[in-house]
Amino acid sequence: MKHIFRVLFHWTVTFLNEFTREIAICLLYCSLSCMAYTHQSHNRPVQSRIEGQLSLNAALRTSQAGTLTLSYKTKLNQTARGQLEFRLPKGITPLSPVTFSSTYFGIQERRSQVSIRIDAPGHYPLQASLYSITSDGYETTEHFYLYLKTDPGQAEISPYPLISHQQNRELQSTSDLKPLSANDISVGGKLTYYNDNQRQPRPLTRVKVLLVQSDILLETTFSNLKGDYLFQGLVMEPEKPKILRIVVEMENDILVLRAPNREIYTFESDPIRNVETGYIERNLTLDVNNPNRGTGYIFESIQKAHDFVETQVNSRRTKPINVI
């Protein structure tokens, strides 16, 4: 979340160079309001009363098993109760329950653990989310992270990402096909991401969606405010294989979300093979196990701040914001 706030602040500073002083002040107010809104509605405090650390019993190599532990306590002389969830990415299998529905803790450190197995080489973000309320009624949500880079021969653990750019290009998708009587091809569906604070999926709104046949771009569209997208009346290249892919780019006329190597964050669906006439539905989601689901939150938050400026100040940027 600290990274998200830095991104929002960077976006605000960028605006200072292009808007008048009055507009910049409104924008700063909007950014702070967005953060405050997130804290109040999603139980995020300005200064946390919970302290915690995520650890692994060893630098696990591929095929090894171990224990992931969260040590946590309150900073003040009070008790707290809550729910703890360990979030594991694809490639790591839990060997014990990952959710602790009721946990009580205070200034004395408490530990909760989950047994895991490393199934495949990779660079994995490990996460524990603690949703709690203190004895004086103060609600908070905290996310703790640890990073594991592993292969069959060696492994390394760090509190920070061990590679500068790690991107999971596969969105988990459903494959429901709904043929229509029309004599054309249509592809559509819903785009979502998992919001860790709300603990539920949220729509990926106004993102660029590309429809690709083999290596040829057929059409481009954008998802609507509900996260829905649709391609209609498609004409495929007859010389190319009848294989389609949905490519989602974190970009629109408001902002462009880039990775540290300055590439636009891009996510792809599984191939849609043997395409025939009718309607093909593909619902794509950055699910709870996807390490890049936080890009959805950043994308949504900045758009909310932009919409505030546009509606309340009646001002609009002439080019998208680059967010890295």
PDB file of C-alpha atoms in Angstrom, residues 11-256:
ATOM      1  CA  TRP A  11       0.702  11.516 -10.090  1.00  0.00           C
ATOM      2  CA  THR A  12      -0.315  14.584  -8.071  1.00  0.00           C
ATOM      3  CA  VAL A  13       3.114  16.187  -8.484  1.00  0.00           C
ATOM      4  CA  THR A  14       2.929  15.592 -12.232  1.00  0.00           C
ATOM      5  CA  PHE A  15      -0.298  17.564 -12.309  1.00  0.00           C
ATOM      6  CA  LEU A  16       1.373  20.526 -10.560  1.00  0.00           C
ATOM      7  CA  ASN A  17       3.335  21.295 -13.712  1.00  0.00           C
ATOM      8  CA  GLU A  18       0.274  21.440 -15.951  1.00  0.00           C
ATOM      9  CA  PHE A  19      -2.638  22.846 -13.952  1.00  0.00           C
ATOM     10  CA  THR A  20      -3.197  26.144 -12.204  1.00  0.00           C
ATOM     11  CA  ARG A  21      -2.552  26.460  -8.473  1.00  0.00           C
ATOM     12  CA  GLU A  22      -6.263  26.196  -7.689  1.00  0.00           C
ATOM     13  CA  ILE A  23      -6.697  23.016  -9.702  1.00  0.00           C
ATOM     14  CA  ALA A  24      -3.582  21.479  -8.148  1.00  0.00           C
ATOM     15  CA  ILE A  25      -4.924  22.178  -4.664  1.00  0.00           C
ATOM     16  CA  CYS A  26      -8.214  20.485  -5.580  1.00  0.00           C
ATOM     17  CA  LEU A  27      -6.316  17.520  -6.967  1.00  0.00           C
ATOM     18  CA  LEU A  28      -4.204  17.194  -3.839  1.00  0.00           C
ATOM     19  CA  TYR A  29      -7.385  17.301  -1.771  1.00  0.00           C
ATOM     20  CA  CYS A  30      -8.861  14.626  -4.018  1.00  0.00           C
ATOM     21  CA  SER A  31      -5.832  12.343  -3.627  1.00  0.00           C
ATOM     22  CA  LEU A  32      -5.875  12.706   0.137  1.00  0.00           C
ATOM     23  CA  SER A  33      -9.641  12.143   0.159  1.00  0.00           C
ATOM     24  CA  CYS A  34      -9.190   8.945  -1.823  1.00  0.00           C
ATOM     25  CA  MET A  35      -6.688   7.704   0.758  1.00  0.00           C
ATOM     26  CA  ALA A  36      -8.925   8.729   3.639  1.00  0.00           C
ATOM     27  CA  TYR A  37     -11.877   7.063   1.982  1.00  0.00           C
ATOM     28  CA  THR A  38      -9.893   3.894   1.569  1.00  0.00           C
ATOM     29  CA  HIS A  39      -8.860   3.991   5.212  1.00  0.00           C
ATOM     30  CA  GLN A  40     -12.383   4.511   6.519  1.00  0.00           C
ATOM     31  CA  SER A  41     -14.287   2.214   4.204  1.00  0.00           C
ATOM     32  CA  HIS A  42     -11.671  -0.497   3.881  1.00  0.00           C
ATOM     33  CA  ASN A  43     -10.295  -0.249   7.422  1.00  0.00           C
ATOM     34  CA  ARG A  44      -6.884   1.168   6.536  1.00  0.00           C
ATOM     35  CA  PRO A  45      -5.457   3.461   9.257  1.00  0.00           C
ATOM     36  CA  VAL A  46      -3.127   6.384   8.628  1.00  0.00           C
ATOM     37  CA  GLN A  47      -0.738   4.997  11.267  1.00  0.00           C
ATOM     38  CA  SER A  48      -1.115   1.328  12.004  1.00  0.00           C
ATOM     39  CA  ARG A  49      -1.497   0.003  15.529  1.00  0.00           C
ATOM     40  CA  ILE A  50      -0.463  -3.478  14.369  1.00  0.00           C
ATOM     41  CA  GLU A  51       3.109  -4.665  13.906  1.00  0.00           C
ATOM     42  CA  GLY A  52       4.040  -7.832  12.033  1.00  0.00           C
ATOM     43  CA  GLN A  53       6.655  -9.713  10.064  1.00  0.00           C
ATOM     44  CA  LEU A  54       6.402 -12.554   7.562  1.00  0.00           C
ATOM     45  CA  SER A  55       9.145 -15.192   7.567  1.00  0.00           C
ATOM     46  CA  LEU A  56      10.019 -18.534   5.992  1.00  0.00           C
ATOM     47  CA  ASN A  57      11.810 -21.281   7.913  1.00  0.00           C
ATOM     48  CA  ALA A  58      14.297 -21.731   5.025  1.00  0.00           C
ATOM     49  CA  ALA A  59      15.029 -20.601   1.495  1.00  0.00           C
ATOM     50  CA  LEU A  60      12.958 -23.329  -0.131  1.00  0.00           C
ATOM     51  CA  ARG A  61      14.079 -24.783  -3.445  1.00  0.00           C
ATOM     52  CA  THR A  62      11.717 -26.294  -6.001  1.00  0.00           C
ATOM     53  CA  SER A  63       9.910 -29.419  -4.674  1.00  0.00           C
ATOM     54  CA  GLN A  64      10.788 -28.596  -1.064  1.00  0.00           C
ATOM     55  CA  ALA A  65       8.262 -27.976   1.717  1.00  0.00           C
ATOM     56  CA  GLY A  66       8.470 -25.533   4.596  1.00  0.00           C
ATOM     57  CA  THR A  67       6.635 -23.223   6.971  1.00  0.00           C
ATOM     58  CA  LEU A  68       5.513 -19.661   6.315  1.00  0.00           C
ATOM     59  CA  THR A  69       5.010 -17.744   9.582  1.00  0.00           C
ATOM     60  CA  LEU A  70       3.450 -14.382  10.435  1.00  0.00           C
ATOM     61  CA  SER A  71       4.568 -12.885  13.762  1.00  0.00           C
ATOM     62  CA  TYR A  72       2.300 -10.044  14.882  1.00  0.00           C
ATOM     63  CA  LYS A  73       1.282  -7.919  17.872  1.00  0.00           C
ATOM     64  CA  THR A  74      -0.332  -4.610  18.785  1.00  0.00           C
ATOM     65  CA  LYS A  75       1.867  -1.543  19.276  1.00  0.00           C
ATOM     66  CA  LEU A  76      -0.191  -0.204  22.178  1.00  0.00           C
ATOM     67  CA  ASN A  77      -1.154  -1.758  25.500  1.00  0.00           C
ATOM     68  CA  GLN A  78      -4.373  -3.276  24.212  1.00  0.00           C
ATOM     69  CA  THR A  79      -5.747  -6.446  22.666  1.00  0.00           C
ATOM     70  CA  ALA A  80      -7.150  -7.105  19.205  1.00  0.00           C
ATOM     71  CA  ARG A  81      -9.125  -9.774  17.423  1.00  0.00           C
ATOM     72  CA  GLY A  82      -9.346 -10.468  13.732  1.00  0.00           C
ATOM     73  CA  GLN A  83      -9.051 -12.734  10.731  1.00  0.00           C
ATOM     74  CA  LEU A  84      -5.788 -13.780   9.088  1.00  0.00           C
ATOM     75  CA  GLU A  85      -5.401 -14.982   5.487  1.00  0.00           C
ATOM     76  CA  PHE A  86      -2.213 -16.255   3.844  1.00  0.00           C
ATOM     77  CA  ARG A  87      -2.243 -15.546   0.085  1.00  0.00           C
ATOM     78  CA  LEU A  88      -0.082 -17.845  -2.038  1.00  0.00           C
ATOM     79  CA  PRO A  89       0.636 -17.362  -5.772  1.00  0.00           C
ATOM     80  CA  LYS A  90       0.335 -20.065  -8.400  1.00  0.00           C
ATOM     81  CA  GLY A  91       3.300 -22.409  -8.171  1.00  0.00           C
ATOM     82  CA  ILE A  92       3.062 -22.796  -4.385  1.00  0.00           C
ATOM     83  CA  THR A  93       0.675 -25.293  -2.762  1.00  0.00           C
ATOM     84  CA  PRO A  94      -0.638 -24.900   0.815  1.00  0.00           C
ATOM     85  CA  LEU A  95      -0.347 -28.065   2.900  1.00  0.00           C
ATOM     86  CA  SER A  96      -2.404 -26.704   5.806  1.00  0.00           C
ATOM     87  CA  PRO A  97      -5.262 -24.181   6.201  1.00  0.00           C
ATOM     88  CA  VAL A  98      -4.450 -20.651   4.954  1.00  0.00           C
ATOM     89  CA  THR A  99      -7.293 -18.863   6.778  1.00  0.00           C
ATOM     90  CA  PHE A 100      -7.549 -18.261  10.537  1.00  0.00           C
ATOM     91  CA  SER A 101     -11.103 -17.044  11.040  1.00  0.00           C
ATOM     92  CA  SER A 102     -10.655 -15.886  14.633  1.00  0.00           C
ATOM     93  CA  THR A 103      -7.358 -14.820  16.173  1.00  0.00           C
ATOM     94  CA  TYR A 104      -6.723 -12.850  19.375  1.00  0.00           C
ATOM     95  CA  PHE A 105      -3.468 -11.013  20.134  1.00  0.00           C
ATOM     96  CA  GLY A 106      -1.978  -8.170  22.174  1.00  0.00           C
ATOM     97  CA  ILE A 107       1.405  -6.618  22.942  1.00  0.00           C
ATOM     98  CA  GLN A 108       2.870 -10.106  23.344  1.00  0.00           C
ATOM     99  CA  GLU A 109       3.909 -11.442  19.952  1.00  0.00           C
ATOM    100  CA  ARG A 110       1.726 -14.147  18.429  1.00  0.00           C
ATOM    101  CA  ARG A 111       2.584 -16.468  15.541  1.00  0.00           C
ATOM    102  CA  SER A 112       0.388 -18.118  12.917  1.00  0.00           C
ATOM    103  CA  GLN A 113       1.756 -20.566  10.373  1.00  0.00           C
ATOM    104  CA  VAL A 114       0.948 -22.348   7.132  1.00  0.00           C
ATOM    105  CA  SER A 115       2.831 -25.277   5.609  1.00  0.00           C
ATOM    106  CA  ILE A 116       3.669 -24.850   1.916  1.00  0.00           C
ATOM    107  CA  ARG A 117       5.314 -26.734  -0.951  1.00  0.00           C
ATOM    108  CA  ILE A 118       7.188 -25.146  -3.874  1.00  0.00           C
ATOM    109  CA  ASP A 119       5.916 -26.744  -7.078  1.00  0.00           C
ATOM    110  CA  ALA A 120       7.802 -24.825  -9.755  1.00  0.00           C
ATOM    111  CA  PRO A 121      10.756 -22.446 -10.179  1.00  0.00           C
ATOM    112  CA  GLY A 122       9.901 -18.767 -10.028  1.00  0.00           C
ATOM    113  CA  HIS A 123       9.940 -15.449  -8.212  1.00  0.00           C
ATOM    114  CA  TYR A 124       7.066 -15.524  -5.723  1.00  0.00           C
ATOM    115  CA  PRO A 125       5.510 -12.762  -3.610  1.00  0.00           C
ATOM    116  CA  LEU A 126       4.207 -14.320  -0.370  1.00  0.00           C
ATOM    117  CA  GLN A 127       1.503 -12.379   1.465  1.00  0.00           C
ATOM    118  CA  ALA A 128      -0.391 -12.438   4.741  1.00  0.00           C
ATOM    119  CA  SER A 129      -3.426 -10.174   5.258  1.00  0.00           C
ATOM    120  CA  LEU A 130      -4.581  -9.379   8.797  1.00  0.00           C
ATOM    121  CA  TYR A 131      -8.052  -7.850   9.269  1.00  0.00           C
ATOM    122  CA  SER A 132      -8.475  -6.822  12.896  1.00  0.00           C
ATOM    123  CA  ILE A 133     -10.207  -4.561  15.426  1.00  0.00           C
ATOM    124  CA  THR A 134      -8.551  -3.374  18.638  1.00  0.00           C
ATOM    125  CA  SER A 135     -10.207  -3.364  22.048  1.00  0.00           C
ATOM    126  CA  ASP A 136     -11.074   0.339  21.687  1.00  0.00           C
ATOM    127  CA  GLY A 137     -12.909  -0.321  18.401  1.00  0.00           C
ATOM    128  CA  TYR A 138     -10.173   0.758  15.965  1.00  0.00           C
ATOM    129  CA  GLU A 139     -10.404  -1.282  12.745  1.00  0.00           C
ATOM    130  CA  THR A 140      -7.365  -1.928  10.570  1.00  0.00           C
ATOM    131  CA  THR A 141      -6.192  -3.998   7.623  1.00  0.00           C
ATOM    132  CA  GLU A 142      -2.518  -4.846   7.234  1.00  0.00           C
ATOM    133  CA  HIS A 143      -0.721  -6.717   4.444  1.00  0.00           C
ATOM    134  CA  PHE A 144       2.711  -8.278   5.043  1.00  0.00           C
ATOM    135  CA  TYR A 145       5.026  -9.486   2.273  1.00  0.00           C
ATOM    136  CA  LEU A 146       8.033 -11.727   1.713  1.00  0.00           C
ATOM    137  CA  TYR A 147       9.665 -12.632  -1.617  1.00  0.00           C
ATOM    138  CA  LEU A 148      11.094 -16.003  -2.624  1.00  0.00           C
ATOM    139  CA  LYS A 149      13.179 -16.631  -5.729  1.00  0.00           C
ATOM    140  CA  THR A 150      13.673 -20.345  -6.242  1.00  0.00           C
ATOM    141  CA  ASP A 151      14.749 -23.082  -8.658  1.00  0.00           C
ATOM    142  CA  PRO A 152      15.869 -26.721  -8.188  1.00  0.00           C
ATOM    143  CA  GLY A 153      19.460 -25.726  -7.349  1.00  0.00           C
ATOM    144  CA  GLN A 154      19.178 -22.613  -5.184  1.00  0.00           C
ATOM    145  CA  ALA A 155      16.780 -20.219  -3.495  1.00  0.00           C
ATOM    146  CA  GLU A 156      16.814 -16.749  -1.934  1.00  0.00           C
ATOM    147  CA  ILE A 157      14.498 -14.859   0.452  1.00  0.00           C
ATOM    148  CA  SER A 158      14.079 -11.088   0.696  1.00  0.00           C
ATOM    149  CA  PRO A 159      11.618  -8.539   2.137  1.00  0.00           C
ATOM    150  CA  TYR A 160      11.809  -6.813  -1.272  1.00  0.00           C
ATOM    151  CA  PRO A 161      11.343  -8.106  -4.845  1.00  0.00           C
ATOM    152  CA  LEU A 162      14.453  -9.970  -5.966  1.00  0.00           C
ATOM    153  CA  ILE A 163      14.035  -9.027  -9.616  1.00  0.00           C
ATOM    154  CA  SER A 164      13.246  -5.594 -11.001  1.00  0.00           C
ATOM    155  CA  HIS A 165      10.391  -6.695 -13.230  1.00  0.00           C
ATOM    156  CA  GLN A 166       8.236  -9.744 -12.670  1.00  0.00           C
ATOM    157  CA  GLN A 167       4.986 -10.008 -14.522  1.00  0.00           C
ATOM    158  CA  ASN A 168       2.467 -12.807 -14.669  1.00  0.00           C
ATOM    159  CA  ARG A 169       1.066 -12.596 -18.186  1.00  0.00           C
ATOM    160  CA  GLU A 170      -1.687 -15.145 -17.661  1.00  0.00           C
ATOM    161  CA  LEU A 171      -5.122 -14.082 -16.474  1.00  0.00           C
ATOM    162  CA  GLN A 172      -7.252 -16.841 -15.026  1.00  0.00           C
ATOM    163  CA  SER A 173     -10.134 -17.234 -17.444  1.00  0.00           C
ATOM    164  CA  THR A 174     -13.406 -19.114 -17.825  1.00  0.00           C
ATOM    165  CA  SER A 175     -14.288 -20.748 -21.098  1.00  0.00           C
ATOM    166  CA  ASP A 176     -18.078 -20.597 -21.395  1.00  0.00           C
ATOM    167  CA  LEU A 177     -19.111 -20.510 -25.055  1.00  0.00           C
ATOM    168  CA  LYS A 178     -22.518 -19.156 -26.041  1.00  0.00           C
ATOM    169  CA  PRO A 179     -23.116 -19.760 -29.774  1.00  0.00           C
ATOM    170  CA  LEU A 180     -25.653 -17.445 -31.405  1.00  0.00           C
ATOM    171  CA  SER A 181     -27.651 -17.903 -34.586  1.00  0.00           C
ATOM    172  CA  ALA A 182     -25.964 -14.860 -36.161  1.00  0.00           C
ATOM    173  CA  ASN A 183     -23.521 -15.510 -38.978  1.00  0.00           C
ATOM    174  CA  ASP A 184     -20.627 -13.638 -37.386  1.00  0.00           C
ATOM    175  CA  ILE A 185     -18.120 -14.005 -34.561  1.00  0.00           C
ATOM    176  CA  SER A 186     -18.319 -12.002 -31.331  1.00  0.00           C
ATOM    177  CA  VAL A 187     -16.055 -12.105 -28.281  1.00  0.00           C
ATOM    178  CA  GLY A 188     -16.886 -10.464 -24.960  1.00  0.00           C
ATOM    179  CA  GLY A 189     -16.841 -10.795 -21.207  1.00  0.00           C
ATOM    180  CA  LYS A 190     -15.970  -9.106 -17.914  1.00  0.00           C
ATOM    181  CA  LEU A 191     -12.595  -7.969 -16.551  1.00  0.00           C
ATOM    182  CA  THR A 192     -11.984  -7.937 -12.776  1.00  0.00           C
ATOM    183  CA  TYR A 193      -9.195  -7.808 -10.203  1.00  0.00           C
ATOM    184  CA  TYR A 194      -9.146  -8.985  -6.581  1.00  0.00           C
ATOM    185  CA  ASN A 195      -9.101  -6.094  -4.086  1.00  0.00           C
ATOM    186  CA  ASP A 196      -7.249  -7.194  -0.921  1.00  0.00           C
ATOM    187  CA  ASN A 197      -8.842  -4.485   1.247  1.00  0.00           C
ATOM    188  CA  GLN A 198     -12.432  -5.240   0.250  1.00  0.00           C
ATOM    189  CA  ARG A 199     -11.702  -8.975  -0.075  1.00  0.00           C
ATOM    190  CA  GLN A 200     -13.756  -9.230  -3.234  1.00  0.00           C
ATOM    191  CA  PRO A 201     -13.369  -8.774  -7.011  1.00  0.00           C
ATOM    192  CA  ARG A 202     -13.641  -5.278  -8.492  1.00  0.00           C
ATOM    193  CA  PRO A 203     -14.180  -4.394 -12.173  1.00  0.00           C
ATOM    194  CA  LEU A 204     -11.206  -3.391 -14.299  1.00  0.00           C
ATOM    195  CA  THR A 205     -12.745  -0.311 -15.881  1.00  0.00           C
ATOM    196  CA  ARG A 206     -11.680   1.617 -18.971  1.00  0.00           C
ATOM    197  CA  VAL A 207      -8.659  -0.573 -19.742  1.00  0.00           C
ATOM    198  CA  LYS A 208      -7.526  -1.159 -23.307  1.00  0.00           C
ATOM    199  CA  VAL A 209      -8.519  -4.575 -24.668  1.00  0.00           C
ATOM    200  CA  LEU A 210      -6.913  -6.015 -27.802  1.00  0.00           C
ATOM    201  CA  LEU A 211      -8.151  -8.954 -29.874  1.00  0.00           C
ATOM    202  CA  VAL A 212      -5.280 -10.774 -31.565  1.00  0.00           C
ATOM    203  CA  GLN A 213      -5.327 -13.585 -34.125  1.00  0.00           C
ATOM    204  CA  SER A 214      -1.947 -15.328 -34.069  1.00  0.00           C
ATOM    205  CA  ASP A 215       0.343 -12.266 -34.285  1.00  0.00           C
ATOM    206  CA  ILE A 216      -2.136  -9.943 -36.037  1.00  0.00           C
ATOM    207  CA  LEU A 217      -4.157  -7.291 -34.188  1.00  0.00           C
ATOM    208  CA  LEU A 218      -7.792  -7.550 -35.292  1.00  0.00           C
ATOM    209  CA  GLU A 219      -9.549  -4.946 -33.121  1.00  0.00           C
ATOM    210  CA  THR A 220      -9.125  -2.672 -30.109  1.00  0.00           C
ATOM    211  CA  THR A 221     -11.726  -1.581 -27.566  1.00  0.00           C
ATOM    212  CA  PHE A 222     -12.004  -0.478 -23.906  1.00  0.00           C
ATOM    213  CA  SER A 223     -13.888  -1.998 -20.996  1.00  0.00           C
ATOM    214  CA  ASN A 224     -16.834   0.005 -19.640  1.00  0.00           C
ATOM    215  CA  LEU A 225     -17.468   1.141 -16.070  1.00  0.00           C
ATOM    216  CA  LYS A 226     -18.698  -2.345 -15.180  1.00  0.00           C
ATOM    217  CA  GLY A 227     -15.568  -3.995 -16.578  1.00  0.00           C
ATOM    218  CA  ASP A 228     -17.428  -5.397 -19.604  1.00  0.00           C
ATOM    219  CA  TYR A 229     -15.882  -5.528 -23.091  1.00  0.00           C
ATOM    220  CA  LEU A 230     -17.221  -6.690 -26.459  1.00  0.00           C
ATOM    221  CA  PHE A 231     -15.928  -7.305 -29.989  1.00  0.00           C
ATOM    222  CA  GLN A 232     -18.677  -7.787 -32.603  1.00  0.00           C
ATOM    223  CA  GLY A 233     -18.830  -8.858 -36.230  1.00  0.00           C
ATOM    224  CA  LEU A 234     -15.238 -10.082 -36.378  1.00  0.00           C
ATOM    225  CA  VAL A 235     -13.544 -10.788 -39.677  1.00  0.00           C
ATOM    226  CA  MET A 236     -10.635 -13.178 -39.199  1.00  0.00           C
ATOM    227  CA  GLU A 237      -7.578 -13.519 -41.402  1.00  0.00           C
ATOM    228  CA  PRO A 238      -8.237 -16.613 -43.548  1.00  0.00           C
ATOM    229  CA  GLU A 239      -4.531 -17.443 -43.966  1.00  0.00           C
ATOM    230  CA  LYS A 240      -3.916 -17.529 -40.219  1.00  0.00           C
ATOM    231  CA  PRO A 241      -4.854 -20.256 -37.701  1.00  0.00           C
ATOM    232  CA  LYS A 242      -8.252 -19.745 -36.058  1.00  0.00           C
ATOM    233  CA  ILE A 243      -6.733 -18.946 -32.662  1.00  0.00           C
ATOM    234  CA  LEU A 244      -7.615 -15.758 -30.769  1.00  0.00           C
ATOM    235  CA  ARG A 245      -6.175 -14.124 -27.651  1.00  0.00           C
ATOM    236  CA  ILE A 246      -7.503 -11.353 -25.435  1.00  0.00           C
ATOM    237  CA  VAL A 247      -4.745  -8.913 -24.424  1.00  0.00           C
ATOM    238  CA  VAL A 248      -5.424  -6.403 -21.626  1.00  0.00           C
ATOM    239  CA  GLU A 249      -3.211  -3.303 -21.415  1.00  0.00           C
ATOM    240  CA  MET A 250      -3.330  -1.020 -18.349  1.00  0.00           C
ATOM    241  CA  GLU A 251      -3.791   2.076 -20.460  1.00  0.00           C
ATOM    242  CA  ASN A 252      -6.424   4.611 -21.507  1.00  0.00           C
ATOM    243  CA  ASP A 253      -6.686   8.341 -22.219  1.00  0.00           C
ATOM    244  CA  ILE A 254      -6.291   9.097 -18.488  1.00  0.00           C
ATOM    245  CA  LEU A 255      -3.183   7.121 -17.542  1.00  0.00           C
ATOM    246  CA  VAL A 256      -0.633   4.553 -18.641  1.00  0.00           C
TER     247      VAL A 256
END
